[in-house]
mmCIF file of C-alpha atoms and ligand atoms in Angstrom:
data_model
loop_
_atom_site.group_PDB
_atom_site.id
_atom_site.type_symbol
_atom_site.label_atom_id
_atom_site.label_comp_id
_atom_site.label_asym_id
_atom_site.label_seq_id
_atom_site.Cartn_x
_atom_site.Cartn_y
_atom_site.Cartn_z
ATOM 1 C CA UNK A 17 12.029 -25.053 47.698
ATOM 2 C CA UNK A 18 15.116 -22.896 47.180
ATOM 3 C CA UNK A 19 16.845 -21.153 49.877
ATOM 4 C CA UNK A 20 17.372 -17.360 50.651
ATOM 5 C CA UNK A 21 19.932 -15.848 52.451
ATOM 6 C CA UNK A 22 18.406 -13.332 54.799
ATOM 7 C CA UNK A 23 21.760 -11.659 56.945
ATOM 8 C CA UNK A 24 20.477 -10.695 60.161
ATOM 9 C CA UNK A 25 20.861 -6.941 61.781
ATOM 10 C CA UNK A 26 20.930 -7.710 65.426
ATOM 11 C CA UNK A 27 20.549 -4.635 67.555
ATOM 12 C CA UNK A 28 22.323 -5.182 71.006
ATOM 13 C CA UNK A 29 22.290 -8.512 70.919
ATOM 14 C CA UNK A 30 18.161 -8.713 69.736
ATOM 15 C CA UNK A 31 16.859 -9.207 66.457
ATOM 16 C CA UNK A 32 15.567 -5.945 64.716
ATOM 17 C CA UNK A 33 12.224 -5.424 63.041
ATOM 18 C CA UNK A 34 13.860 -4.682 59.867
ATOM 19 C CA UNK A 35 15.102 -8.590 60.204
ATOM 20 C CA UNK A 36 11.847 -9.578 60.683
ATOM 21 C CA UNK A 37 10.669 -7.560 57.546
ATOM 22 C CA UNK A 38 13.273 -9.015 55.686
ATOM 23 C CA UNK A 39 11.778 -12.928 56.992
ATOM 24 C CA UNK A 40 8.459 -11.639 55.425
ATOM 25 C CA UNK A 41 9.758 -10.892 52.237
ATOM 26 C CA UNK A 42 12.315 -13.728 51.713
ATOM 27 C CA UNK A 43 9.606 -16.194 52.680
ATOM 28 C CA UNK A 44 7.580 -15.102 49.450
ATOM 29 C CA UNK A 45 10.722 -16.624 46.939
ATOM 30 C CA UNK A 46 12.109 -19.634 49.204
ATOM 31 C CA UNK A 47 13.201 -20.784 52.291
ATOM 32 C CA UNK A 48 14.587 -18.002 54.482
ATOM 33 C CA UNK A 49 18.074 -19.357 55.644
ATOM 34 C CA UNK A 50 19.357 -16.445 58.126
ATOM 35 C CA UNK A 51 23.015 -15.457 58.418
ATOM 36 C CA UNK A 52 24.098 -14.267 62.122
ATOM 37 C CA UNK A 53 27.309 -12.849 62.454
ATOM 38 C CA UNK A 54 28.252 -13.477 66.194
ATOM 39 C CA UNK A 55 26.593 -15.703 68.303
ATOM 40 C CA UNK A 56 23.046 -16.540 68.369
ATOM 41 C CA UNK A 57 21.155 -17.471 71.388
ATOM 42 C CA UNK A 58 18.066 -19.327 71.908
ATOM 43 C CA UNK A 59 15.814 -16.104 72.128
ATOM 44 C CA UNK A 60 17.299 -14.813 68.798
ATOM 45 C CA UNK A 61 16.860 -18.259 66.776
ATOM 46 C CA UNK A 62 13.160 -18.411 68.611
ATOM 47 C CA UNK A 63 12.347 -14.991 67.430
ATOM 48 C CA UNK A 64 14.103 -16.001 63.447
ATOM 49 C CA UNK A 65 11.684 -19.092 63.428
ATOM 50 C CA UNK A 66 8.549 -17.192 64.811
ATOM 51 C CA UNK A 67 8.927 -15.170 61.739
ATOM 52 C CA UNK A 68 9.988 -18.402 59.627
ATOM 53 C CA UNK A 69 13.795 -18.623 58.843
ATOM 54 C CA UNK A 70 14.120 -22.032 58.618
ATOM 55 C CA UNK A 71 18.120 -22.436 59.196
ATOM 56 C CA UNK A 72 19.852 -20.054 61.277
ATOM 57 C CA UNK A 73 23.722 -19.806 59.773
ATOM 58 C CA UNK A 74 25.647 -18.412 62.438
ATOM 59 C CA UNK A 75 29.997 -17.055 61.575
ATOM 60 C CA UNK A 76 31.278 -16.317 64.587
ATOM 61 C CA UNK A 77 35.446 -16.282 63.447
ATOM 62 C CA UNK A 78 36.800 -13.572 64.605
ATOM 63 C CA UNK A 79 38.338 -12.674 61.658
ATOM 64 C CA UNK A 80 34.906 -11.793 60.439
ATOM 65 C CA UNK A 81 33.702 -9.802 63.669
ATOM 66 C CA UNK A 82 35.950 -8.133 64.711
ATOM 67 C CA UNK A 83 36.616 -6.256 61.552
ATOM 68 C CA UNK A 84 34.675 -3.949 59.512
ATOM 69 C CA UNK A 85 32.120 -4.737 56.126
ATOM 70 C CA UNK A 86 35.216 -6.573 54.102
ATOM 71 C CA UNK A 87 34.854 -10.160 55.743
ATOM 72 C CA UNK A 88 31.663 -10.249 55.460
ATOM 73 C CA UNK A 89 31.121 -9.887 51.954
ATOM 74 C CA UNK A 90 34.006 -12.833 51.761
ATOM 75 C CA UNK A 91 31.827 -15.007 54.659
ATOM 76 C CA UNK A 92 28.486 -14.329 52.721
ATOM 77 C CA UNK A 93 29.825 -15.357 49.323
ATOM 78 C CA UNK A 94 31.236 -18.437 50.479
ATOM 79 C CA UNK A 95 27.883 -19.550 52.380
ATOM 80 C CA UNK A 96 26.253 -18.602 49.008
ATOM 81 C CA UNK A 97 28.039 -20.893 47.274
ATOM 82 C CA UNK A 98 27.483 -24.228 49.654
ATOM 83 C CA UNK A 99 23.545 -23.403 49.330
ATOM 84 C CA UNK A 100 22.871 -21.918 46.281
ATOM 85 C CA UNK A 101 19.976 -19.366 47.537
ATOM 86 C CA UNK A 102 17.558 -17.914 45.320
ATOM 87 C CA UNK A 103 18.679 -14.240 46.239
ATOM 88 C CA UNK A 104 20.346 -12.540 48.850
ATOM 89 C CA UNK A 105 18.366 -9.976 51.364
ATOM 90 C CA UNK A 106 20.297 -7.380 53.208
ATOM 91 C CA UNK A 107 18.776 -4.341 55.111
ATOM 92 C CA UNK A 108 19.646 -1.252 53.510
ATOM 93 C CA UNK A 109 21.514 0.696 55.641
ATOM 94 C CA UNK A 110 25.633 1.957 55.219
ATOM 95 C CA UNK A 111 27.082 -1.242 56.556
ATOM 96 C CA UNK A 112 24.349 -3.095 54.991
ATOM 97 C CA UNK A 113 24.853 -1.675 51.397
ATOM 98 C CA UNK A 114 28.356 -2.179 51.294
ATOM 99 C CA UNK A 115 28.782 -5.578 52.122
ATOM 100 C CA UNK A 116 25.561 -6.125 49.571
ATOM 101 C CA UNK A 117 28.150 -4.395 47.005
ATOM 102 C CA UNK A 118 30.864 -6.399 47.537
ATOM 103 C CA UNK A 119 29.431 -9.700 47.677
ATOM 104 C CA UNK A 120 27.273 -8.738 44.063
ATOM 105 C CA UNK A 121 30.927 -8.139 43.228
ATOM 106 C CA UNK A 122 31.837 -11.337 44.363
ATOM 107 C CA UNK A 123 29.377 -13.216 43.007
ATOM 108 C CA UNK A 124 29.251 -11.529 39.418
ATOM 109 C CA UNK A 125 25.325 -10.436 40.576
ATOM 110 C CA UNK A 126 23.132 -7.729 40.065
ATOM 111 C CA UNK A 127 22.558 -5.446 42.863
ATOM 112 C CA UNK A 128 19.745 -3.876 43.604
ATOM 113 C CA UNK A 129 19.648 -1.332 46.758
ATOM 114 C CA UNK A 130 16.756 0.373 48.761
ATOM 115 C CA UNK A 131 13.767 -1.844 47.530
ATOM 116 C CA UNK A 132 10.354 -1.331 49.327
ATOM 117 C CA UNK A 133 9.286 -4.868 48.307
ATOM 118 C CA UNK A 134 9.916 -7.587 46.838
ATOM 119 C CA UNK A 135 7.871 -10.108 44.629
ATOM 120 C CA UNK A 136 7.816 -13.657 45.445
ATOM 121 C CA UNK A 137 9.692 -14.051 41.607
ATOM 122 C CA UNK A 138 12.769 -11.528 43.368
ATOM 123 C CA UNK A 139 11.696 -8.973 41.217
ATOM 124 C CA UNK A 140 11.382 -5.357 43.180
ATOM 125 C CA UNK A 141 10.312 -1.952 43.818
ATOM 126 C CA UNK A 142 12.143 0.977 45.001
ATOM 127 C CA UNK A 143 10.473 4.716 45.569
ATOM 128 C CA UNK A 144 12.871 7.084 44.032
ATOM 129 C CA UNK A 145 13.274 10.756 43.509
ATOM 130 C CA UNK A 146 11.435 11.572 46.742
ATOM 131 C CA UNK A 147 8.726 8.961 46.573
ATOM 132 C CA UNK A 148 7.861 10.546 42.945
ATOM 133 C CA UNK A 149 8.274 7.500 41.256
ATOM 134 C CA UNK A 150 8.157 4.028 41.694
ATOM 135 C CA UNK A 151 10.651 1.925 39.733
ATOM 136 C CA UNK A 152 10.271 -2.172 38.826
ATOM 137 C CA UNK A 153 13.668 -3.918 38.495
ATOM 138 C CA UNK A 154 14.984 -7.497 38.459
ATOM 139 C CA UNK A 155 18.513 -8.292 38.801
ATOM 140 C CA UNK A 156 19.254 -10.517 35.369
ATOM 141 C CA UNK A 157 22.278 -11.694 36.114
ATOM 142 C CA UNK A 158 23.703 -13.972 38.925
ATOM 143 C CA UNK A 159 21.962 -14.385 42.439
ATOM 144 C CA UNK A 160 19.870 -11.218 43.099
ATOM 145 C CA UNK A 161 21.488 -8.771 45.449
ATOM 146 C CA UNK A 162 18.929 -6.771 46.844
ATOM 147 C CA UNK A 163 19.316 -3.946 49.590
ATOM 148 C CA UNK A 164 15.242 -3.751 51.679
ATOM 149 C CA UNK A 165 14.630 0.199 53.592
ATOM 150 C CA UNK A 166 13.142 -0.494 57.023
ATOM 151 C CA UNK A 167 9.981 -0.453 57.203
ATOM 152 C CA UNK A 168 9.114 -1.301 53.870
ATOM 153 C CA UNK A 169 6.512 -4.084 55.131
ATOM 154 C CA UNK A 170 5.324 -5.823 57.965
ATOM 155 C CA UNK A 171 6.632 -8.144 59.138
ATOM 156 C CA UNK A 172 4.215 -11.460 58.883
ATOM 157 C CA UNK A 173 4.917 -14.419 61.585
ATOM 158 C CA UNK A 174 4.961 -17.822 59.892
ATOM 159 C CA UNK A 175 6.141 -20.146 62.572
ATOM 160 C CA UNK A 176 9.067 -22.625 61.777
ATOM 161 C CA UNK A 177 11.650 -24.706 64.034
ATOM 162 C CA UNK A 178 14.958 -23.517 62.270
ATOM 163 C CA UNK A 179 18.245 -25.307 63.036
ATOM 164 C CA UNK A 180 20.968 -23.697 64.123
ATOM 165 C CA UNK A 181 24.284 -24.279 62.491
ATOM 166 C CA UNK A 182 27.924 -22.898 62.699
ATOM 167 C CA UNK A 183 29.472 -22.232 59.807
ATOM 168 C CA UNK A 184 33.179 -22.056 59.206
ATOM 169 C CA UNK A 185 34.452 -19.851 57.085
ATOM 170 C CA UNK A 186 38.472 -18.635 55.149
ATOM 171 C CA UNK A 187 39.234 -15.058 55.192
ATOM 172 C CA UNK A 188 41.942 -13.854 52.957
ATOM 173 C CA UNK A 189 44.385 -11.141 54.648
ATOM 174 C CA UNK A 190 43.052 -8.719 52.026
ATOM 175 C CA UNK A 191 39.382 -8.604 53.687
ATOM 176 C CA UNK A 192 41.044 -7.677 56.689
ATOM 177 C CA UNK A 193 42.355 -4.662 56.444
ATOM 178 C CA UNK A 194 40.399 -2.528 59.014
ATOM 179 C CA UNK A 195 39.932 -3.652 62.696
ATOM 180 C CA UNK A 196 37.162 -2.694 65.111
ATOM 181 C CA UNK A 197 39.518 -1.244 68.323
ATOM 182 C CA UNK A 198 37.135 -0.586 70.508
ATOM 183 C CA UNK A 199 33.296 -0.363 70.847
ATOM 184 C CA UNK A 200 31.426 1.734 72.774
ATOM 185 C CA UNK A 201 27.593 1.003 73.200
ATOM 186 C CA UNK A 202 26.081 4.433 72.648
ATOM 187 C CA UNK A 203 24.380 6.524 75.524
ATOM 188 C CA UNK A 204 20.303 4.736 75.984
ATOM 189 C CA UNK A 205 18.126 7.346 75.358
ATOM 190 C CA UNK A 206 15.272 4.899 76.603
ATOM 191 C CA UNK A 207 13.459 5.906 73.464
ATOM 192 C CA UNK A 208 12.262 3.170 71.156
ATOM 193 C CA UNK A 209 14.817 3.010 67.792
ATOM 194 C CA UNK A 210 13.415 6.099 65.321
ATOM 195 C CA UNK A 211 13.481 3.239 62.643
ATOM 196 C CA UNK A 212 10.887 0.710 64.356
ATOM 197 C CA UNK A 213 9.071 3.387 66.776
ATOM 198 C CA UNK A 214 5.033 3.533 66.789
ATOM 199 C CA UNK A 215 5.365 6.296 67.163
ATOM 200 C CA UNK A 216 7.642 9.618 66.264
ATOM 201 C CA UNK A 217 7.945 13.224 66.864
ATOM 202 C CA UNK A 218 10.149 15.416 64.847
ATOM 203 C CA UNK A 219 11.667 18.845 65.146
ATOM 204 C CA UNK A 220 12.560 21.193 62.412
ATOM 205 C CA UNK A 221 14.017 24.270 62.184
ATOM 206 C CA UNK A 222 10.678 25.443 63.423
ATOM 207 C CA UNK A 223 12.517 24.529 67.058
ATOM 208 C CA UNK A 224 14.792 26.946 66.416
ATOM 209 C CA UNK A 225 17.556 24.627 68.058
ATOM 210 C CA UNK A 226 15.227 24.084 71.073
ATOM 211 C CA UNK A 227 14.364 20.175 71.033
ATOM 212 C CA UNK A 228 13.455 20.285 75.094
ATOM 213 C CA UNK A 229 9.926 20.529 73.712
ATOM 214 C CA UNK A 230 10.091 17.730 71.126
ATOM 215 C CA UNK A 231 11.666 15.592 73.122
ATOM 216 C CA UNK A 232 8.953 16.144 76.356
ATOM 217 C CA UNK A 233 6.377 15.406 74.488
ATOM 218 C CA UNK A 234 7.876 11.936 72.607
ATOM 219 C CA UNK A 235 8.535 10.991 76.174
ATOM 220 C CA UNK A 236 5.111 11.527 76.990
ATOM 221 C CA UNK A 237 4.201 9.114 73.925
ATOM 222 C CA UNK A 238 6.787 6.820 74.091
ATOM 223 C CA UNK A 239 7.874 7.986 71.024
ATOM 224 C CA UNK A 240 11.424 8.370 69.635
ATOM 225 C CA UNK A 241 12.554 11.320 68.475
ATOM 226 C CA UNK A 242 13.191 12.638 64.528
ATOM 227 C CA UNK A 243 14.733 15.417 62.998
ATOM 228 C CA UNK A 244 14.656 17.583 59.546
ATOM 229 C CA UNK A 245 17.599 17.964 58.042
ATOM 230 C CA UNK A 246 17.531 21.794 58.709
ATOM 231 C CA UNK A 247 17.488 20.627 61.613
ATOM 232 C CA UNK A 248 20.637 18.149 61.936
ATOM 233 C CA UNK A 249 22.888 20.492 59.959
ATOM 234 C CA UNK A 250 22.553 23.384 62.002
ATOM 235 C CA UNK A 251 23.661 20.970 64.748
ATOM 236 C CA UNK A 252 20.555 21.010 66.957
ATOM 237 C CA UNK A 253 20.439 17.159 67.017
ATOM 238 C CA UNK A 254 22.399 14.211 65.717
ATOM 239 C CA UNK A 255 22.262 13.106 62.386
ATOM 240 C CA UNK A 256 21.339 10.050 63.230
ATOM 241 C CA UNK A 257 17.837 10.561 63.972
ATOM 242 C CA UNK A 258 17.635 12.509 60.267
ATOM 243 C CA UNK A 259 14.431 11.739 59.078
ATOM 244 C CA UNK A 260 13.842 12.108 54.742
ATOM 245 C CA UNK A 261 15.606 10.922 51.423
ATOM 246 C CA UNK A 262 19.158 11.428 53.076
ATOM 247 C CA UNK A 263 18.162 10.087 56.552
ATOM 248 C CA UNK A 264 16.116 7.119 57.987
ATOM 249 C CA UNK A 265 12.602 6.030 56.721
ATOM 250 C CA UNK A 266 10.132 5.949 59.691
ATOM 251 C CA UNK A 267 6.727 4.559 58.986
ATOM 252 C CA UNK A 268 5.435 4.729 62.588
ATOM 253 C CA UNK A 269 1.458 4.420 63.356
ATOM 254 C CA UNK A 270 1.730 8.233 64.075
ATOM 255 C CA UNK A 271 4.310 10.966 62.914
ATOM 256 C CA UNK A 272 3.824 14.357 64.381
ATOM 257 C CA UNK A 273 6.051 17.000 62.330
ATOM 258 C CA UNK A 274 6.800 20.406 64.712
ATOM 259 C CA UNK A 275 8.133 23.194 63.522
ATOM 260 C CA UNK A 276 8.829 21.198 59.753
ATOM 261 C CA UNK A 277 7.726 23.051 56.487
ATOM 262 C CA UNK A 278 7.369 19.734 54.411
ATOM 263 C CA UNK A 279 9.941 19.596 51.977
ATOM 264 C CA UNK A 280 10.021 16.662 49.151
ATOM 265 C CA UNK A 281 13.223 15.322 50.607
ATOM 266 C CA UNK A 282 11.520 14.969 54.630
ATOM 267 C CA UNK A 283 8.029 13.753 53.191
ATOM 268 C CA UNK A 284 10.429 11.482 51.350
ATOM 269 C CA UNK A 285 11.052 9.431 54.299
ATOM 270 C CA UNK A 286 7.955 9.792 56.295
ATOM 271 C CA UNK A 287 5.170 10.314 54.114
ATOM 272 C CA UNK A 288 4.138 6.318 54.522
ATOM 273 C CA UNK A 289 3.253 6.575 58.117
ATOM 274 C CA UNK A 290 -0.246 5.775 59.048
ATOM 275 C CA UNK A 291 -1.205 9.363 60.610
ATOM 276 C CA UNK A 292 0.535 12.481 60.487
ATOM 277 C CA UNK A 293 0.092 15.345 62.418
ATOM 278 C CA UNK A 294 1.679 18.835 61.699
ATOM 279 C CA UNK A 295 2.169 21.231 64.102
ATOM 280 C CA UNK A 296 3.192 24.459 62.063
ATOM 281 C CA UNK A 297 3.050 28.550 62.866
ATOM 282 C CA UNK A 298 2.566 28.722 58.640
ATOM 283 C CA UNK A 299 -0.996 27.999 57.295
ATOM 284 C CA UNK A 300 0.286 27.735 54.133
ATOM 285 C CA UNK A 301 3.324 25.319 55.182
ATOM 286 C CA UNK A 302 3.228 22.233 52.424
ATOM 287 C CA UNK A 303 3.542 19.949 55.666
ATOM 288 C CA UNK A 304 -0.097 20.787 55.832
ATOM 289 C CA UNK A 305 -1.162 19.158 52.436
ATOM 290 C CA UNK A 306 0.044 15.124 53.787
ATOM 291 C CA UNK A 307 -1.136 15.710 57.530
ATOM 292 C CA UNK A 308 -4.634 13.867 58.666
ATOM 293 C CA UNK A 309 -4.580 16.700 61.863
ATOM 294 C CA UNK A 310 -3.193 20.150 61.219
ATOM 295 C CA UNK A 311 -2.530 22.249 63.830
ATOM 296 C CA UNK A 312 -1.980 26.171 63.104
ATOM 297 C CA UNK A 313 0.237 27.292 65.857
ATOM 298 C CA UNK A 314 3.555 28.187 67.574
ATOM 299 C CA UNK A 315 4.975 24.433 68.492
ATOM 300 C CA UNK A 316 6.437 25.968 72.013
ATOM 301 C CA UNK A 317 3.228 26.451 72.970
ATOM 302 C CA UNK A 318 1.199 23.162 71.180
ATOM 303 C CA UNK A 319 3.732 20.803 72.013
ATOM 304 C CA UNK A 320 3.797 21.541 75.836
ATOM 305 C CA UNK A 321 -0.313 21.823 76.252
ATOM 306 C CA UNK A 322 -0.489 18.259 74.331
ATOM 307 C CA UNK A 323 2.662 16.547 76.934
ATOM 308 C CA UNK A 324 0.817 18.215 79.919
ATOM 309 C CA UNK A 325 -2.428 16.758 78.113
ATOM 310 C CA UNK A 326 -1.439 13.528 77.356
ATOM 311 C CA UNK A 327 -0.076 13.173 81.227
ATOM 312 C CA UNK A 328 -3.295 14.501 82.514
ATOM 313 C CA UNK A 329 -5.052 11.569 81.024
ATOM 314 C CA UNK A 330 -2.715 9.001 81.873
ATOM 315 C CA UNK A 331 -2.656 9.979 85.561
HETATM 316 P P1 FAD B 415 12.201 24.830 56.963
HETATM 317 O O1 FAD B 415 11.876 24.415 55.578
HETATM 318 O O2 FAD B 415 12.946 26.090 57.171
HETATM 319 O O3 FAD B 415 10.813 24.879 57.732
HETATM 320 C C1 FAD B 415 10.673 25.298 59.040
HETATM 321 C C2 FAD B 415 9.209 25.374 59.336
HETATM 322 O O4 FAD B 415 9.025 25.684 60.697
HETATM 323 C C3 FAD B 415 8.462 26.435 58.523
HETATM 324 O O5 FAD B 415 7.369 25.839 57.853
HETATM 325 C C4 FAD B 415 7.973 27.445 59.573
HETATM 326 O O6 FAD B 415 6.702 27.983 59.275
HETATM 327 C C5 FAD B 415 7.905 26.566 60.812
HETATM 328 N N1 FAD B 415 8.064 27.282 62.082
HETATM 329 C C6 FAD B 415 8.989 28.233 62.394
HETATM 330 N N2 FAD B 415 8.872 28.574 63.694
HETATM 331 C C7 FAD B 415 7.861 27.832 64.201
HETATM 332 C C8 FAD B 415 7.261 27.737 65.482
HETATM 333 N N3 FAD B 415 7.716 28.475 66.517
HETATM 334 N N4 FAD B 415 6.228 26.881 65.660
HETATM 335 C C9 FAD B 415 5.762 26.130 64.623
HETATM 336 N N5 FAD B 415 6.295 26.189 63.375
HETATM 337 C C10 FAD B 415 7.341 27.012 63.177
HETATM 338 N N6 FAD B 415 15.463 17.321 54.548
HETATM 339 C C11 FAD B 415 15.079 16.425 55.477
HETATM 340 O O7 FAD B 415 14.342 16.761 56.432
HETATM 341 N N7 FAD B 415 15.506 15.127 55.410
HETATM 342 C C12 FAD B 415 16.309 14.678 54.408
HETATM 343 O O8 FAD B 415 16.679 13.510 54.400
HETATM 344 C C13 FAD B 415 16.714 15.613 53.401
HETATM 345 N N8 FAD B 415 17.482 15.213 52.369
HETATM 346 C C14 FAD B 415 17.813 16.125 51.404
HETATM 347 C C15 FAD B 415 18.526 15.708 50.274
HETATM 348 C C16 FAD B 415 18.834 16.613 49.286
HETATM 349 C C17 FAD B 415 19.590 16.130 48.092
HETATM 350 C C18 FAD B 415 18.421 17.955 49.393
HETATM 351 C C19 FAD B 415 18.742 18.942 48.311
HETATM 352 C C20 FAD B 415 17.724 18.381 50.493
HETATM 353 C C21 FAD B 415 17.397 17.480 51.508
HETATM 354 N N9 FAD B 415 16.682 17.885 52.629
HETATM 355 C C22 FAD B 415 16.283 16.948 53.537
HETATM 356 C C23 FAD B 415 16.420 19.302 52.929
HETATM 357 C C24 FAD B 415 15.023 19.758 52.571
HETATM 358 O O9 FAD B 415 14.991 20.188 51.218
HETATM 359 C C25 FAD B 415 14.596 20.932 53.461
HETATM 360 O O10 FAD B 415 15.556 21.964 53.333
HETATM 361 C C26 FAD B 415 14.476 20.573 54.935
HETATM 362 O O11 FAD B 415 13.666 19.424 55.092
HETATM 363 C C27 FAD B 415 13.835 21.751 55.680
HETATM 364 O O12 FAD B 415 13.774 21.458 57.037
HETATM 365 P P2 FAD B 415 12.682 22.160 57.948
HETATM 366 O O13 FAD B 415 11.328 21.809 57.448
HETATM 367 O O14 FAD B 415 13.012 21.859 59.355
HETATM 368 O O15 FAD B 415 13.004 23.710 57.729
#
């Protein structure tokens, strides 16, 4: 069976759920053979073979870690050529795309970026124009390229021992032209990552810049936390927890929208989670149309009653 290069997105140190998702789908075309940059321990190559990567490659020069996207691409490209893999799977993502850029370049492939799935014969899917359409591509040249969204399945365990193997790789001066100086682990929220949370609740501009209420209630949940974009670019909350077409996808088990009108570009990245409830002062809000539970009301009010609710019955 022919190999597929899966590159791992470890998140402090753990292997993410978009990993796992990407397992799932490279399992469907080959082998998964899963590239670590950095160490990886026993618990990480346990948790790669629950979900079936059968080799675990891991590049651990520093000339490849301790510099930005550049070496990568170089590392990736030369593993590809010692085992020949049916495609390569990267999670999309802005370090993830561009080192899926440069190694198509490097490898004279196709690229293909933000797929929601992928076929067991490489060929994919992506949702584009705000989830309008839904677009059927294969790469046709070289070793398919192919950028996966988190989220985009779930992830399936098929249990498998992999090996774990070092691999040594040659980095040319050119790849290393920009450093990592310093890095600083960001502040824990203790909120779940907004990309593999069960559960999210997002504030709009609805909040009016107020997220004390948002955030009180995803606490109550165990939620993380999302944002419109309304409400990142008015600087109410970081953009990093942008939810829509320019932000993350979330496809939690329960979304709960406050104070967010709906717009094609927000839907655009929620609008596949598995419940949504809308908490909106407009009847007429758009946000109303995708929600399983709408509720008609000022979200300073609802969002309190439901955290004091919700701690009332888990007293
Ligand atoms: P609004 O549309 O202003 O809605 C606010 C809502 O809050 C209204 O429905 C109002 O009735 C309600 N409200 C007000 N006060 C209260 C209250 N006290 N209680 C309850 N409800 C209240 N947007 C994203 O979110 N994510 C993206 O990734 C994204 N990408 C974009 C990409 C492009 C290329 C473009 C052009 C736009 C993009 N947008 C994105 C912006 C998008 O079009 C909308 O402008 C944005 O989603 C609106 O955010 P909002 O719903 O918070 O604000």
């Amino acid at each position: 069976m022919s190999q597929v290069l899966v590159v791992a997105d470890l998140v402090d140190g753990a292997v993410g759920k978009p990993t796992l998702e990407l397992l799932t789908l490279a399992g469907r075309i080959g082998d998964p053979v899963v590239v670590v940059f950095g160490e990886a321990t026993g618990a990480v190559a346990a948790r790669l073979g629950e979900y079936g990567a059968t080799r675990v490659l891991t590049v651990t020069d520093p000339a490849v870690t301790d510099y930005l996207v550049a070496p990568k691409a170089e590392a990736l490209a030369q593993i590809a050529a010692t085992t020949t893999p049916a495609a390569v799977l990267v999670t999309s993502g802005a370090e993830g795309k561009e080192v899926a850029a440069r190694l198509a370049v490097k490898l004279g492939s196709g690229l293909i970026t933000d797929a929601i799935d992928v076929a067991a014969d490489g060929s994919t899917t992506q949702s584009v124009f705000a989830g309008s359409y839904a677009v059927h591509a294969s790469v046709t040249q070289g070793v398919p390229v192919i950028t996966v969204k988190p989220n985009a399945v779930t992830p399936e365990p098929a249990a498998a021992t992999p090996a774990v193997e070092s691999f040594a790789v040659t980095i040319s001066d050119q790849a290393k032209g920009a450093r990592i100086v310093a890095v600083e682990p960001k502040q824990a929220s203790g909120r779940p990552e907004l990309s593999e949370a069960a559960v999210v609740v997002s504030g709009g501009r609805g909040t009016g810049g107020n997220f004390d209420e948002v955030e009180q209630l995803a606490d109550s949940l165990g939620a993380a936390v999302g944002a419109s974009r309304a409400a990142v670019d008015s600087g109410w909350y970081p953009h990093a927890y942008q939810v829509g077409q320019t932000g993350k996808t979330v496809s939690p088990q329960l979304y709960i929208a406050a104070g967010i009108s709906g717009a094609i570009q927000h839907r655009a990245g929620m609008q596949t989670s598995k419940a949504i409830v809308a908490v909106n002062k407009d009847a007429e809000a758009p946000i109303f149309a995708l929600a399983d539970l709408g509720v008609v009301g000022d979200l300073h009010t609802v969002l309190p009653a439901v955290a004091a609710e919700v701690a009332r019955r888990r007293s």
